[in-house]
mmCIF file of C-alpha atoms in Angstrom:
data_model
loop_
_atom_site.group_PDB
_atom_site.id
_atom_site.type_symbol
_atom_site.label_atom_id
_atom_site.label_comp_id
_atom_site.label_asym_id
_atom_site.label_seq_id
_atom_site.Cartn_x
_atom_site.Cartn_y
_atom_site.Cartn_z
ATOM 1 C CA UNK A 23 154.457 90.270 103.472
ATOM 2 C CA UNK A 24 153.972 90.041 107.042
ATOM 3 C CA UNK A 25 152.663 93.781 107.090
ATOM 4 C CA UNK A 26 150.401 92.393 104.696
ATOM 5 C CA UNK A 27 149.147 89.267 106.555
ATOM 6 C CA UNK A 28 148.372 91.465 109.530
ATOM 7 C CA UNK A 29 147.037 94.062 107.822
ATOM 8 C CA UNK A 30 144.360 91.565 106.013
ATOM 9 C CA UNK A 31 143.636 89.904 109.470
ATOM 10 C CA UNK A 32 142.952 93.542 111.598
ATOM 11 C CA UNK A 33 140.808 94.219 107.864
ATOM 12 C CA UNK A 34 138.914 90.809 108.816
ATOM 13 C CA UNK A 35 138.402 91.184 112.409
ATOM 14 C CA UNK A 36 137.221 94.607 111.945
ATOM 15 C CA UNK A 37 135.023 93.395 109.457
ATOM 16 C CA UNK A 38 133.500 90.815 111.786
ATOM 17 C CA UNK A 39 133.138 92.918 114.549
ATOM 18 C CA UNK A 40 131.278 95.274 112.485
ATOM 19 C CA UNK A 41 129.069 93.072 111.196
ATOM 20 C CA UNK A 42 127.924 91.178 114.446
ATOM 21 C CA UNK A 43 127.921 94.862 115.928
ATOM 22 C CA UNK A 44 125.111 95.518 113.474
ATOM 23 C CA UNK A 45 123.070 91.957 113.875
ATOM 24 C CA UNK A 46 123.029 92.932 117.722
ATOM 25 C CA UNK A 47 121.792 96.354 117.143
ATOM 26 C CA UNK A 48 118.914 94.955 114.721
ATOM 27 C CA UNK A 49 117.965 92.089 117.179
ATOM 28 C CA UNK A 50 117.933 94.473 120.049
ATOM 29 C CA UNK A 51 115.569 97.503 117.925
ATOM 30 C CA UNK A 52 113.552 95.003 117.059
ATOM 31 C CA UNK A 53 112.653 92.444 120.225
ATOM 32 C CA UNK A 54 109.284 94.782 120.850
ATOM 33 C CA UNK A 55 108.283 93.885 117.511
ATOM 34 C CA UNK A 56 108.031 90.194 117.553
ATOM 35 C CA UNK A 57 105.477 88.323 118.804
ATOM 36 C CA UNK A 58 105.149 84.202 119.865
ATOM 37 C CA UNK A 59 101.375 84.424 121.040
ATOM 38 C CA UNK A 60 98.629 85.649 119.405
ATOM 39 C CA UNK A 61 97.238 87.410 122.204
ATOM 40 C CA UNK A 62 100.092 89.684 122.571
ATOM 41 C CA UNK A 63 99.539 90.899 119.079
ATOM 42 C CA UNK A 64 98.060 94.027 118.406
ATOM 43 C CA UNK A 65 94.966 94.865 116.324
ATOM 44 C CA UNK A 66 95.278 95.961 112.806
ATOM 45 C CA UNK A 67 93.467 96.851 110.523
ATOM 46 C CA UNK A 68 94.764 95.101 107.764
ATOM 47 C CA UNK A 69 97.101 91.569 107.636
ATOM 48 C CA UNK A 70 99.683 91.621 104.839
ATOM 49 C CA UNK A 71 99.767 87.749 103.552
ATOM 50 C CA UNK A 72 103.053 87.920 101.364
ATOM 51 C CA UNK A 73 102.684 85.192 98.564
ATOM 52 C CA UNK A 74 104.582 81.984 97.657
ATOM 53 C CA UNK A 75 103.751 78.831 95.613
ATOM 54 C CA UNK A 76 101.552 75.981 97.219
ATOM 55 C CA UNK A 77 104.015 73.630 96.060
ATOM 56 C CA UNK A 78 107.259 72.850 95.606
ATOM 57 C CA UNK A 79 108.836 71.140 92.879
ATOM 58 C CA UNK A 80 107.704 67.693 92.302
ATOM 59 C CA UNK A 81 104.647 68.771 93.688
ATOM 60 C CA UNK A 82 105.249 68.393 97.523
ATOM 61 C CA UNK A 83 103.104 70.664 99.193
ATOM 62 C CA UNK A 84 105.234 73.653 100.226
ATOM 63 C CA UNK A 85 105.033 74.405 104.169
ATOM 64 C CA UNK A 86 106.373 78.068 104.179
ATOM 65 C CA UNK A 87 102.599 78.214 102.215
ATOM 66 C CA UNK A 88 100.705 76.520 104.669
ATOM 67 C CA UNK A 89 102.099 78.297 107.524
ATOM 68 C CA UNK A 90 101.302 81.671 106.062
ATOM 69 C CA UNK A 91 97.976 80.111 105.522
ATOM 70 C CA UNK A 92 97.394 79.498 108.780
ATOM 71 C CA UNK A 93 98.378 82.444 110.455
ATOM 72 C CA UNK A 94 96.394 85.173 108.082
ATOM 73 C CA UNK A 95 93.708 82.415 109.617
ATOM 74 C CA UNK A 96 94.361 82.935 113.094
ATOM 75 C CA UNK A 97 94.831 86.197 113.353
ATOM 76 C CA UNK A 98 91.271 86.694 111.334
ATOM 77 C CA UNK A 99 89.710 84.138 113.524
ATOM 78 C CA UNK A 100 91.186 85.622 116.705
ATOM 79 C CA UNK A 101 89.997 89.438 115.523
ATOM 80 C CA UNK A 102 93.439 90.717 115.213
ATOM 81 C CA UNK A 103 92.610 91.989 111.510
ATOM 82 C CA UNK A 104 89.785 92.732 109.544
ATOM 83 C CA UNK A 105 91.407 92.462 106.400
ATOM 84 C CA UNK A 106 93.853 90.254 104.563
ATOM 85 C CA UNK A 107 95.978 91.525 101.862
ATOM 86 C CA UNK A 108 96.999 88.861 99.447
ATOM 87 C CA UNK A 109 100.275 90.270 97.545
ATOM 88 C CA UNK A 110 102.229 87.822 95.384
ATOM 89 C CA UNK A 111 103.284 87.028 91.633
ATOM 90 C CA UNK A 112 101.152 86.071 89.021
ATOM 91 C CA UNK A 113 103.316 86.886 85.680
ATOM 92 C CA UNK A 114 102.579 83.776 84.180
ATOM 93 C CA UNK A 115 99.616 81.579 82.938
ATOM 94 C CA UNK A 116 99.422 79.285 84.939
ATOM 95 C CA UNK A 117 101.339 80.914 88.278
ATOM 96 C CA UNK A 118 98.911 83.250 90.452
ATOM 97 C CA UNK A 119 100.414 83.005 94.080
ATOM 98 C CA UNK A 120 97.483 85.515 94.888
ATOM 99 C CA UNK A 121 94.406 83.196 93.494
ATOM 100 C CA UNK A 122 95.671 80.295 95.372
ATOM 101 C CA UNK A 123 96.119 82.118 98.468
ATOM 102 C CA UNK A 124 92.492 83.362 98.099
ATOM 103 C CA UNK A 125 91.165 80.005 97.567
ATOM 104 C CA UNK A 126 93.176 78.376 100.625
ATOM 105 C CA UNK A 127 92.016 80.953 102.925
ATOM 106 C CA UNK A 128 88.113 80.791 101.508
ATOM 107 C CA UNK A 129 88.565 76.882 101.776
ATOM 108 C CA UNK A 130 89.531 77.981 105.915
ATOM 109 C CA UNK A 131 86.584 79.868 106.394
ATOM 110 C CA UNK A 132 87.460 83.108 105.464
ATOM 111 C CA UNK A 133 84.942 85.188 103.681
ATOM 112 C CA UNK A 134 85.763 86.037 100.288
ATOM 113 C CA UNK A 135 84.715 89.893 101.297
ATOM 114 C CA UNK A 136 87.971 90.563 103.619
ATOM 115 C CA UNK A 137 90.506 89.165 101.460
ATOM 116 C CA UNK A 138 92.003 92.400 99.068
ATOM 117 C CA UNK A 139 93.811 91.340 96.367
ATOM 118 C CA UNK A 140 97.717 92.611 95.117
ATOM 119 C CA UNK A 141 98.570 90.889 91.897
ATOM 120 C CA UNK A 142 101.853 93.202 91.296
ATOM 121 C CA UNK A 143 103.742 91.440 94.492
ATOM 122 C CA UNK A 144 106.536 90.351 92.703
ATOM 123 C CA UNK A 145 109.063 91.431 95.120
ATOM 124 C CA UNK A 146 108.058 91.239 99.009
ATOM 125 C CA UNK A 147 109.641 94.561 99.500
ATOM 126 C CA UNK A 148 107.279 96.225 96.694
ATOM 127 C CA UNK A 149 104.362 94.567 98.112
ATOM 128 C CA UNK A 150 105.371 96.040 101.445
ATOM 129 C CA UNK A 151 105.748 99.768 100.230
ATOM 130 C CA UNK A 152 102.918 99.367 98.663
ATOM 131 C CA UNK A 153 100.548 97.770 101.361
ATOM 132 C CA UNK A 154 101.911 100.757 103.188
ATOM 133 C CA UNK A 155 101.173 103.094 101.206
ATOM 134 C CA UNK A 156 97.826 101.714 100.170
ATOM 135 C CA UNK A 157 96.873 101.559 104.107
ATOM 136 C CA UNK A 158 98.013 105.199 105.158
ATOM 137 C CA UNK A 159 95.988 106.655 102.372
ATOM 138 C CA UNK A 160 92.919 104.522 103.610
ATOM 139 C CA UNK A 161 92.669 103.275 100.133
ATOM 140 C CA UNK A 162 93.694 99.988 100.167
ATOM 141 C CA UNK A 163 89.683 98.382 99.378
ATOM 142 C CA UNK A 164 89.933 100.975 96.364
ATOM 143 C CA UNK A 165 92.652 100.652 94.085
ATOM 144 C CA UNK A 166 94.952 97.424 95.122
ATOM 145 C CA UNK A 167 92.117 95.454 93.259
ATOM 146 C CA UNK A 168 93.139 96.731 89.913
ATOM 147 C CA UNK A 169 97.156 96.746 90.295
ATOM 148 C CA UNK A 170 98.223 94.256 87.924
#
């Protein structure tokens, strides 16, 4: 048993060590990528705004919303983008994550004629791929429109 215990406890320090070995090596690959002012943000040509409801439940407004909101606003208004890409779920009736994005950034003075819309973003990592894809190929105006 006590070959066991120690055994288990190398087996959890290992495990440990491995895994805060890994968190440091992500932090550290990705420090260039991360930006806390706007002007230190490079232009693109396209802003992916990933989607989530307007509200929570009980119908408080949901901030994680706004604050996407606002930044696919900033970074338009400050002439980082050109384009926004609104990707998020619409599967039923009355849920369209994309629609209300649209309308909150229209309702920020956004014109309706940069804003590209994904209806398929169920999952943010498919609406990723996709975005990428869709913005290599240079068709993004062309065909995210009519995913659905």
């Amino acid at each position: 048993i006590k070959y066991c215990v120690r055994f288990l406890l190398l087996g959890l320090i290992l495990l440990l060590g491995t895994i805060l070995l890994c968190n440091r090596i992500i932090i550290h690959s990705t420090e260039s990528c991360l930006y806390d002012q706007i002007e230190t943000i490079p232009e693109n040509r396209v802003g992916v705004l990933l989607g989530t409801s307007p509200k929570l439940r009980g119908g408080r407004p949901n901030l994680y919303f706004n604050y996407r909101i606002t930044a696919a606003v900033e970074l338009f208004q400050a002439g980082k983008i050109s384009r926004i890409l609104v990707s998020g779920d619409n599967r039923r009736m009355n849920y369209n994550e994309p629609v209300e994005m649209r309308k909150a950034l229209i309702a920020h003075g956004i014109p309706d004629s940069v804003i590209v819309m994904d209806f398929a973003g169920i999952r943010t990592l498919d609406s990723v791929i996709r975005a990428k894809k869709s913005v290599r190929t240079g068709s993004i105006y062309y065909h995210l429109p009519t995913v659905s």
